[in-house]
Coordinates of C-alpha atoms in Angstrom, one line a residue:
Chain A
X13 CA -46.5 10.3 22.2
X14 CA -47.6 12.9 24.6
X15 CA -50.5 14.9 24.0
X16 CA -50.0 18.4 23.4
X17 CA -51.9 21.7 21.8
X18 CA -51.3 22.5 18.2
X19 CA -50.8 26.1 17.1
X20 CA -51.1 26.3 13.3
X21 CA -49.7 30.4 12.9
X22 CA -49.6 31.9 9.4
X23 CA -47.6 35.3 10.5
X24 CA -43.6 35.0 11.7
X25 CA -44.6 37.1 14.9
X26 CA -47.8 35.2 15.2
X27 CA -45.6 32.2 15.8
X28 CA -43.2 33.8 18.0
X29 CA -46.0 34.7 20.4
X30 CA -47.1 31.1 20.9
X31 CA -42.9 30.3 21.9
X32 CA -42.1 29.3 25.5
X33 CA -39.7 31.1 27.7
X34 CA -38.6 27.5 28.4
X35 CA -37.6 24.1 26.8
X36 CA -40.8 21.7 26.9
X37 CA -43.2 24.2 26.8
X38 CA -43.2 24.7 23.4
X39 CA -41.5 22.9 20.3
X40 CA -41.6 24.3 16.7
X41 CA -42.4 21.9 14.1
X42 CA -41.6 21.8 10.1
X43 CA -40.8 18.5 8.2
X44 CA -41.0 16.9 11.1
X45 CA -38.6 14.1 10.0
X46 CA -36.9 14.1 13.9
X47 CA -39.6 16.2 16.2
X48 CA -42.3 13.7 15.5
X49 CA -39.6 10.5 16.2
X50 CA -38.4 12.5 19.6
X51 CA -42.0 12.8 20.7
X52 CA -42.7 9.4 19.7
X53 CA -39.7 8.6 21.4
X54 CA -40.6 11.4 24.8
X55 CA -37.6 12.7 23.9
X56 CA -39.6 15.5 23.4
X57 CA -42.8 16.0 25.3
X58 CA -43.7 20.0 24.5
X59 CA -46.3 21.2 25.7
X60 CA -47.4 23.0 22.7
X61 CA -46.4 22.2 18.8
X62 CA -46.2 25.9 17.4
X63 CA -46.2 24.3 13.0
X64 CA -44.4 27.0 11.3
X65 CA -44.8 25.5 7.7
X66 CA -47.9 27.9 7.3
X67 CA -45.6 30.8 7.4
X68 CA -45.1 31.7 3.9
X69 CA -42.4 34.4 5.0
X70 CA -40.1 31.6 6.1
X71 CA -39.5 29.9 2.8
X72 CA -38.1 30.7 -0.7
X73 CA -34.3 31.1 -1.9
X74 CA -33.4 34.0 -2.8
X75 CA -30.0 35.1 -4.5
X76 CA -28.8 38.5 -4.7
X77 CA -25.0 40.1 -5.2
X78 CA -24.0 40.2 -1.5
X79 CA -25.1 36.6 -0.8
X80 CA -27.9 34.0 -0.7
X81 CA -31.0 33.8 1.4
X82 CA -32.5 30.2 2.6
X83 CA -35.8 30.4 4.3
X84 CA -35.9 28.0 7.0
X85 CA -39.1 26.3 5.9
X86 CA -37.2 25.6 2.3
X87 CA -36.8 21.8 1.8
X88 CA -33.1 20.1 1.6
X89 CA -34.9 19.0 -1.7
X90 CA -35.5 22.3 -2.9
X91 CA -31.9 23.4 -1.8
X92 CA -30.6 20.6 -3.6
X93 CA -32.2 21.3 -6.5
X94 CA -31.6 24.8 -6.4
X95 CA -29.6 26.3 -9.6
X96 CA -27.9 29.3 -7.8
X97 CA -26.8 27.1 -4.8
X98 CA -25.5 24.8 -7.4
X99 CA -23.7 27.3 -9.1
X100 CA -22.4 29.0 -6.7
X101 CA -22.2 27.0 -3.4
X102 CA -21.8 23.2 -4.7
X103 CA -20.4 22.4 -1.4
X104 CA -24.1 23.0 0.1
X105 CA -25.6 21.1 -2.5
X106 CA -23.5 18.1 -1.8
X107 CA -24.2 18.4 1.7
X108 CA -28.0 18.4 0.8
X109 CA -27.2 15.6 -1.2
X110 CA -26.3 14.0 1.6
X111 CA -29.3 13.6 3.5
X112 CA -30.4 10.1 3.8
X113 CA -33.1 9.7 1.3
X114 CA -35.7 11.4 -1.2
X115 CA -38.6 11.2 1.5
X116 CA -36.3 12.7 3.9
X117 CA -35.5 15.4 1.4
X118 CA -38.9 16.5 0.7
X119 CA -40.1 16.7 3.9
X120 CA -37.2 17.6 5.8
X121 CA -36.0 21.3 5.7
X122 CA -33.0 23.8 6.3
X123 CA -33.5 25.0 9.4
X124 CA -34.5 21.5 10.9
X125 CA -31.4 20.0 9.3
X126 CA -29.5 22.8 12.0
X127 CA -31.9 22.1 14.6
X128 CA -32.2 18.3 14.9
X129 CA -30.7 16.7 18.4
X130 CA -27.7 14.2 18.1
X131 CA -28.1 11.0 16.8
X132 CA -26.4 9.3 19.1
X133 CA -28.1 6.2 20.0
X134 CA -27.5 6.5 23.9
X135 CA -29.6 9.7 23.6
X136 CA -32.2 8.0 21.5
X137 CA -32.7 5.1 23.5
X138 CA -33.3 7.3 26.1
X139 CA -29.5 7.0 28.5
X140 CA -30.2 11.1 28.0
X141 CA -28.2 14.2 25.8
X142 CA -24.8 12.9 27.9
X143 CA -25.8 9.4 28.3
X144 CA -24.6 9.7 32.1
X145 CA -25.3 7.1 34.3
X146 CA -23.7 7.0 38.3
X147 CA -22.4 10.1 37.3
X148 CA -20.4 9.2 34.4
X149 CA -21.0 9.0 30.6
X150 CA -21.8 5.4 29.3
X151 CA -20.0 6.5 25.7
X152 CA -16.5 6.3 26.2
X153 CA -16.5 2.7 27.6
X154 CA -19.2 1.6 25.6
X155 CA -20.2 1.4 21.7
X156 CA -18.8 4.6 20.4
X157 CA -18.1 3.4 16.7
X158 CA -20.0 6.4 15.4
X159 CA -19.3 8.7 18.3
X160 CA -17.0 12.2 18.5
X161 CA -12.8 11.7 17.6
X162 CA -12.0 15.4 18.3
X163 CA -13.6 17.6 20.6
X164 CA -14.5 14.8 23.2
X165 CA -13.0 15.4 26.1
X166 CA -16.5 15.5 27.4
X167 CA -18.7 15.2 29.0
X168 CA -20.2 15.3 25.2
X169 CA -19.3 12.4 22.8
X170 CA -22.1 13.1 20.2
X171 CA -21.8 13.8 16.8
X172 CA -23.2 17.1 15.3
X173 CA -25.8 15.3 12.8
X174 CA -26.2 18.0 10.5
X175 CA -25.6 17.9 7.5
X176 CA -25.6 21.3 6.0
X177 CA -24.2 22.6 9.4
X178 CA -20.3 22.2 7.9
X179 CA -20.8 23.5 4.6
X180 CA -22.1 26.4 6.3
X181 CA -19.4 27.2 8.6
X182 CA -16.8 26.5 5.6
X183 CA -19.0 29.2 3.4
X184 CA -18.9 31.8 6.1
X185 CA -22.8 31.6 6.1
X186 CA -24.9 33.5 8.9
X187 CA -27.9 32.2 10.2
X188 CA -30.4 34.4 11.6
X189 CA -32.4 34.0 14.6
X190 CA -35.9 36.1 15.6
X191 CA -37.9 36.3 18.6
X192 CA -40.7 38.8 19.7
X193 CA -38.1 41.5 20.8
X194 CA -36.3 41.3 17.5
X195 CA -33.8 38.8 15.7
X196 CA -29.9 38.3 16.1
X197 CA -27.3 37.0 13.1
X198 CA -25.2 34.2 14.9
X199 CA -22.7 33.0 12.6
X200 CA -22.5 29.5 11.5
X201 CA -19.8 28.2 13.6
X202 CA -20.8 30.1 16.7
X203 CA -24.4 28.3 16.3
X204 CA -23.2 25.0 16.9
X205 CA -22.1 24.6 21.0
X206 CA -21.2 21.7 22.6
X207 CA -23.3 21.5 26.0
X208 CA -21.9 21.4 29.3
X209 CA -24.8 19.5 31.2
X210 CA -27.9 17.6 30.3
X211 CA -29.8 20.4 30.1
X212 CA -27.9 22.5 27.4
X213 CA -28.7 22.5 24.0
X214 CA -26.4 21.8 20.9
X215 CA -27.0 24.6 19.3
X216 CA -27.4 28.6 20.2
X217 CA -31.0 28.9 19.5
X218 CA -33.3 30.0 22.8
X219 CA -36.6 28.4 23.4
X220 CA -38.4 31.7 22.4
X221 CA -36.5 32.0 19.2
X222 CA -37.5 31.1 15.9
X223 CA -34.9 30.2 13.1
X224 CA -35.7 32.6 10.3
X225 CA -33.8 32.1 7.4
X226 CA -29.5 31.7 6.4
X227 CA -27.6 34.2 4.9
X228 CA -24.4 33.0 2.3
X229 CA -22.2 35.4 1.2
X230 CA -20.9 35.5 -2.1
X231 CA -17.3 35.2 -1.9
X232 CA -16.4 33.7 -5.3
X233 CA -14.8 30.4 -3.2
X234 CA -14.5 27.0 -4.7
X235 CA -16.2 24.4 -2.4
X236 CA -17.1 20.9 -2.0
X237 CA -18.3 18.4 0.4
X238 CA -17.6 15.1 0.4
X239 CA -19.1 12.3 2.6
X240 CA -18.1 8.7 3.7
X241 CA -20.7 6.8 3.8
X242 CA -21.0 2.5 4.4
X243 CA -23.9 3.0 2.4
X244 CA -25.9 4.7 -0.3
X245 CA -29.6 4.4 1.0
X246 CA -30.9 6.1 4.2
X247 CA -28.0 6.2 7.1
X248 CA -25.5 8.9 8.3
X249 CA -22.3 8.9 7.0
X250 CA -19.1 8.4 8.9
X251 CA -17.0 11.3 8.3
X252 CA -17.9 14.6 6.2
X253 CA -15.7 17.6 5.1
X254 CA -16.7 20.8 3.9
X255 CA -14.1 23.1 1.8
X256 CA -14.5 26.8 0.6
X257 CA -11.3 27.8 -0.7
X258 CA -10.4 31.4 -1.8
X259 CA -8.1 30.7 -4.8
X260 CA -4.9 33.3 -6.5
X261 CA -4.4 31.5 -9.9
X262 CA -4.2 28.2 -8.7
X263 CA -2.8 28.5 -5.6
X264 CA -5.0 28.9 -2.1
X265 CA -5.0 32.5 -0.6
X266 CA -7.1 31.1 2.3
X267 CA -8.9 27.9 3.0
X268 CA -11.9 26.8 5.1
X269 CA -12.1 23.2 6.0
X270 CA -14.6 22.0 8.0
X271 CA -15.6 18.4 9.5
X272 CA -18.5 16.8 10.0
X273 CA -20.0 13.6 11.7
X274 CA -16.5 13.4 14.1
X275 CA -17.2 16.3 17.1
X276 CA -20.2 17.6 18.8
X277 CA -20.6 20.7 16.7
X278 CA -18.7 21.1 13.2
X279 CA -14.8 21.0 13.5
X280 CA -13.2 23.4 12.2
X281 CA -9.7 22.0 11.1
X282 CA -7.2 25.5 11.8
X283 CA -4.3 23.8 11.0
X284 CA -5.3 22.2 7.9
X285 CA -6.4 25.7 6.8
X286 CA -3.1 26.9 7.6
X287 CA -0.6 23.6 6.2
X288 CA -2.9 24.5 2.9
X289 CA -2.7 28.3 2.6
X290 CA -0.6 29.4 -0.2
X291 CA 0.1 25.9 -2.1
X292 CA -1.9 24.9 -5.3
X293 CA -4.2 22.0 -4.5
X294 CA -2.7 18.4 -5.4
X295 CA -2.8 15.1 -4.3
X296 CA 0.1 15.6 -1.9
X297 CA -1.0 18.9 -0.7
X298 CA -4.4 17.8 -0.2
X299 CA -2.9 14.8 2.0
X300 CA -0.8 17.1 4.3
X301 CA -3.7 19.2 5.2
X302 CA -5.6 16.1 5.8
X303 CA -3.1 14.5 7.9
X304 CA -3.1 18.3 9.7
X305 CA -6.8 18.3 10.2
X306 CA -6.6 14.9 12.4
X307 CA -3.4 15.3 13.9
X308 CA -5.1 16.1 17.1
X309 CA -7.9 13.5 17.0
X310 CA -8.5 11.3 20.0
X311 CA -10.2 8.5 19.2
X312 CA -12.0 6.6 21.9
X313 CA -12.2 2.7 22.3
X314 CA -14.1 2.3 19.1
X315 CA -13.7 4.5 16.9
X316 CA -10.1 5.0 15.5
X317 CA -11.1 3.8 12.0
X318 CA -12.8 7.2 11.7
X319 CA -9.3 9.3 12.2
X320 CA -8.6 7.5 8.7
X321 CA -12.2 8.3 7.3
X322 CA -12.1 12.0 8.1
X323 CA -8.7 12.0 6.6
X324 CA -9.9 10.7 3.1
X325 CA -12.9 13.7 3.3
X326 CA -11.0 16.3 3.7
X327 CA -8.6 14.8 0.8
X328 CA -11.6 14.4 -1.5
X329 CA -13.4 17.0 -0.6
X330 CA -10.3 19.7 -1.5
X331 CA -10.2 17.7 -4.9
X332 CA -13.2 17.8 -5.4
X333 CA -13.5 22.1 -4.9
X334 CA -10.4 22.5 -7.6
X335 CA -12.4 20.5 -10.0
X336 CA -15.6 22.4 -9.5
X337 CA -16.1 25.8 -11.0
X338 CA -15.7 29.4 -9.1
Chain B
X24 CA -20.8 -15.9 -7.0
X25 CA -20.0 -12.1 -6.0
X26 CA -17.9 -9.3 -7.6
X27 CA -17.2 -6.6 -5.0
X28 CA -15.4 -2.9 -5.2
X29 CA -13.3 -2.4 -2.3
X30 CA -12.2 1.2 -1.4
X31 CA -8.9 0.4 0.3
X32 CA -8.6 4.0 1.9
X33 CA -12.0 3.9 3.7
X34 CA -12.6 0.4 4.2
X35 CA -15.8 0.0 2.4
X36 CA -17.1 -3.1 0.1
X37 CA -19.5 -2.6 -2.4
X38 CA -21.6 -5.2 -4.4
X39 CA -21.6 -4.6 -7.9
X40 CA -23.4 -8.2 -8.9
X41 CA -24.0 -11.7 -7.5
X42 CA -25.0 -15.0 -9.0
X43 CA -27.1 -17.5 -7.4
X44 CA -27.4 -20.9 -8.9
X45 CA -29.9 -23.2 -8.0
X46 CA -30.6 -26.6 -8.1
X47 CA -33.9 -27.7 -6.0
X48 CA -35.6 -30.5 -7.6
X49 CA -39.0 -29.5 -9.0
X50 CA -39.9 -25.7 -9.6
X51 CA -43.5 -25.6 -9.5
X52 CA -43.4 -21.5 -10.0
X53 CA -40.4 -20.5 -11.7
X54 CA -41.1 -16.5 -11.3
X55 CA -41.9 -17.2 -7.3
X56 CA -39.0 -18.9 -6.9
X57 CA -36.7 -16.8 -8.3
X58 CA -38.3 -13.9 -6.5
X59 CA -37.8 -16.2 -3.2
X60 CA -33.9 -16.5 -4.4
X61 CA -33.8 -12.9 -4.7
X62 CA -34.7 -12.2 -1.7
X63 CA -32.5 -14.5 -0.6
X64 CA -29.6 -12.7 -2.2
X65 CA -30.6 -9.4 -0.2
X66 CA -30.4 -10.8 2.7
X67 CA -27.2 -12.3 1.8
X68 CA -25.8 -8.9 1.2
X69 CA -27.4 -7.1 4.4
X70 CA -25.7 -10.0 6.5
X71 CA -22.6 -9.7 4.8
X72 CA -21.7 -6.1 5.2
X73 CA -24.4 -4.2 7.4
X74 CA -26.1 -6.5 10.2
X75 CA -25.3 -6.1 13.1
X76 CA -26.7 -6.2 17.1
X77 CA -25.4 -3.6 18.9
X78 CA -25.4 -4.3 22.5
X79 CA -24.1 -1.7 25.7
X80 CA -22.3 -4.1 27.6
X81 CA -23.1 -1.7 30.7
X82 CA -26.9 -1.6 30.7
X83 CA -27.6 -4.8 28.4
X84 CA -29.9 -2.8 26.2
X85 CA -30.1 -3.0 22.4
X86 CA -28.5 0.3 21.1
X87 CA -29.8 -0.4 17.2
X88 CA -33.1 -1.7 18.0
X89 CA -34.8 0.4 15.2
X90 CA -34.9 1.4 11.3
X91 CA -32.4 4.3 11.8
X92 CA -29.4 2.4 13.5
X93 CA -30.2 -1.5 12.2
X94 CA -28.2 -1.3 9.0
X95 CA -30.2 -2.7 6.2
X96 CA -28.9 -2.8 2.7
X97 CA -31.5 0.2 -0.1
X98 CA -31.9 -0.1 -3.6
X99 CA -28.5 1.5 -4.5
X100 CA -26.7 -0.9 -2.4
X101 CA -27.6 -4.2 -3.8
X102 CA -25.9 -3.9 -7.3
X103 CA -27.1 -6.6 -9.6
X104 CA -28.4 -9.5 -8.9
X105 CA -28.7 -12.5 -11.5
X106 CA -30.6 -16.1 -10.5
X107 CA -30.5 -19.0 -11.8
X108 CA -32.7 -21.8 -11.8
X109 CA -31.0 -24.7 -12.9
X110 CA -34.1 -26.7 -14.3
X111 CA -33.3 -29.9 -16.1
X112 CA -35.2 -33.6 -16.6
X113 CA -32.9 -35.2 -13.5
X114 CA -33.7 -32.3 -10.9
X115 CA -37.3 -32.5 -12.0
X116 CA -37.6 -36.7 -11.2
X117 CA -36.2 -35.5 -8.1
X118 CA -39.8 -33.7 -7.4
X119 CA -40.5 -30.8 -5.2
X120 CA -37.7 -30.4 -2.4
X121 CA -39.0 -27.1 -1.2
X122 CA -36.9 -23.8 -1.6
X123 CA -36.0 -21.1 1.7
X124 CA -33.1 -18.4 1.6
X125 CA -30.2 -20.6 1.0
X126 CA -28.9 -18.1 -0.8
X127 CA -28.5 -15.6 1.8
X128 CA -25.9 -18.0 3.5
X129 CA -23.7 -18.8 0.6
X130 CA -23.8 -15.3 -0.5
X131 CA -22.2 -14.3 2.9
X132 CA -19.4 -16.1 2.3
X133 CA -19.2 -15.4 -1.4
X134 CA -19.3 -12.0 -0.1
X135 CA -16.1 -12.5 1.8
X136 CA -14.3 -14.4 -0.2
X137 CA -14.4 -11.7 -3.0
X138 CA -13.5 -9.3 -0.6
X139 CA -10.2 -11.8 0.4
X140 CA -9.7 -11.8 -3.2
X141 CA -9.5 -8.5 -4.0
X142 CA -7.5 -7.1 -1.1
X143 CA -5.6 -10.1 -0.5
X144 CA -6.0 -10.5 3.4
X145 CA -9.5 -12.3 4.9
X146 CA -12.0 -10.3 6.8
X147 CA -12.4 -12.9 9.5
X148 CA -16.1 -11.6 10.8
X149 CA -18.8 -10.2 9.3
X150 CA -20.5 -7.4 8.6
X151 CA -17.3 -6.0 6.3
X152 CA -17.2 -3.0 7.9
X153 CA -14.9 -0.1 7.6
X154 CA -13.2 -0.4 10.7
X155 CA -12.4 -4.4 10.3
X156 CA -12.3 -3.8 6.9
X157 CA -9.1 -0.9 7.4
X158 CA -8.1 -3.2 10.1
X159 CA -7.4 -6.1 8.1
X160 CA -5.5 -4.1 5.6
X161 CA -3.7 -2.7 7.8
X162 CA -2.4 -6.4 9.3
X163 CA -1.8 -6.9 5.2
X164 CA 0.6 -4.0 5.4
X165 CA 2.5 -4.6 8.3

């Protein structure tokens, strides 16, 4: 690890002030379940470490009739256990569920589960964000059984690895962003961006911002996430799918699916929200929207078995929301 | 012995128990030895369905070199796991015979062979994963 200063701030703009105008020069830390492996790592060698678990404004859950408010500093344990979220959003707290283990949900928060880098394991042995080598990516000719099935025509082939990342987008959740001048609502989908060169991030955050907190609406959707997963105890799974689906009597008015673990950002599946929209949620129905949320998957040398995977997700995963309650 | 769900849509085998029997002579420490076979049976199970050495062909290097990528088999993956010590008056003339992971070898292939049993084509290669796992099912099919 590099050496670097450490700024312990108990204020949000306290914190802000101690930000970089550039990458590197200064990294925020909270659980520190994947900024302390990246600098470990030098994947990440900031300059400064700016710990924003200090700032008490930054954490709680709070519920009121427009929506829900996460602080980014609140754990994926404390989201799990949440009874609102449960109530109301169950396809978060699967999602939280999700994360690998119990250590990893007590120390690991909300806003770091959005903020982590790719897990792909060119980029963590160090090939870089792209994995380019003489000008070319080393993923699509190499071992890219975990790697992207839609979204991939490059030159990204990573995986978004977050977890809560699709449940959001399905939920129509906002997440807000501040820096010294201010702070900016991006919404969920728009905060995940696939990068263009090695330099790009994943996501829309700027190195002078701070993630503050995420606002879910209340829209009275049923939602789920399901995950396929090899196994139970710390790993990622294969192929996630996050529903929200607004419901007339028991047929869909409109329906959010979202993927994760098979694009560089969370994939939102249009035309399985569209084969879906005003049919009543059944096995069969369920299967045509799955087959419709793949149908333009392009799986690379290694991973077609995941086409299949995300198929049985989204399947589940719209099951699953009918059986839950409203 | 293993007993093994098999989710035919995703591909993936789960261990719900395995028996190891064992016959090796004198057991001097019955509670060690069992622990040893235990062990054994773990590894068995890791080997079986998650181990794995990912290599880049292009550069050479190790893509799964650490704890986050090298598959390895937690507490909810193991199911249950029953050993047997099969002492008797003939294994004990025998005298001490010594005791390493034998079971983690047979269990592989018990491992296998349940999953050939309940899905009625063979896995030829191990780990079972998903991918060979739907792949074989799908030659089944054809």
């Amino acid at each position: 690890m590099q050496a670097f200063e450490y700024a312990n701030p108990t204020t949000l703009q306290e914190a802000l002030g101690l930000l970089g105008s550039k990458w590197g020069e200064a990294d925020v830390l909270a659980g520190g379940t994947d900024q302390i492996s990246l600098m470990k790592e030098y994947l990440a060698t900031p300059k400064r470490v700016v710990n924003i678990k200090g700032v008490k404004e930054l954490g709680g859950i709070q519920n009121s009739k427009t929506g829900l408010r996460i602080g980014a500093t609140v754990t994926i344990d404390e989201l799990l256990e949440n009874a609102e979220v449960r109530k109301s959003f169950p396809a978060l707290t699967e999602a939280a569920r999700g994360v690998a283990s119990p250590q990893i949900r007590n120390m690991g928060t909300v806003g770091g589960d959005l903020c982590q880098r790719p897990r792909c394991w060119y980029y963590r042995q160090g090939f870089g964000l792209l994995a380019m080598k003489d000008g070319k990516s080393l993923v699509p000719e190499g071992e890219n059984r975990y790697h992207a099935i839609l979204g991939n025509g490059g030159p990204a082939y990573f995986v978004s690895a977050s977890s809560l990342g699709p449940a959001l987008v399905a939920l129509g959740a906002k997440i807000r962003l501040a820096s010294s001048s201010g702070h900016r609502d991006v919404a969920a989908a728009k905060f995940f961006v696939t990068p263009q060169n090695e330099h790009a991030r994943e996501i829309a955050l700027l190195p002078n911002e701070i993630l503050t907190e995420i606002l879910v609406p209340h829209e009275g959707s049923k939602s789920a996430t399901y995950e396929v997963r090899q196994k139970e105890a710390l790993d990622w799974p294969l192929a996630t799918a996050s529903v929200a689906l607004k419901m007339k009597g028991s047929t869909v008015s409109s329906a959010h699916i979202v993927l994760g673990h098979v694009a560089p950002t969370p994939w939102v599946a249009t035309q399985a929200e569209q084969a879906l929209a005003g049919k009543a949620v059944t096995p069969e129905s369920a299967e045509e929207a799955a087959k419709a949320a793949l149908a333009d998957a392009k799986p690379l040398s290694g991973n077609g078995y995941k086409v299949q995977l995300a198929r049985v997700a989204v399947k589940r995963a719209l099951l699953e929301a009918v059986r839950a309650r409203a | 012995m293993a007993d093994v769900t098999v989710d035919t849509v995703t591909g993936i085998v789960k261990i719900n128990k395995a028996v190891a029997v064992q016959d090796m002579g004198l057991v001097i420490n019955p509670k060690t030895a069992e622990s040893q076979i235990h062990g054994g049976c773990i590894m068995g199970i890791c080997a079986a369905l998650y181990e794995e050495r990912v290599m880049d062909q292009q550069t050479g290097k190790m893509l799964n070199s650490d704890m986050e990528f090298y598959k390895l088999a937690g507490i909810g993956d193991i199911g249950e796991i029953i050993v047997h010590l099969d002492i008797t008056p003939d294994h004990d003339k025998r005298g001490v015979v010594g005791l390493g992971e034998p079971a983690a070898i047979a269990l592989i292939t018990a491992i296998a062979n349940a999953t050939a049993n309940a899905i009625g084509v063979r896995v030829p290669e191990v780990p079972l994963t998903p991918d060979r796992v739907l792949a074989a099912l799908e030659r089944r099919n054809a």
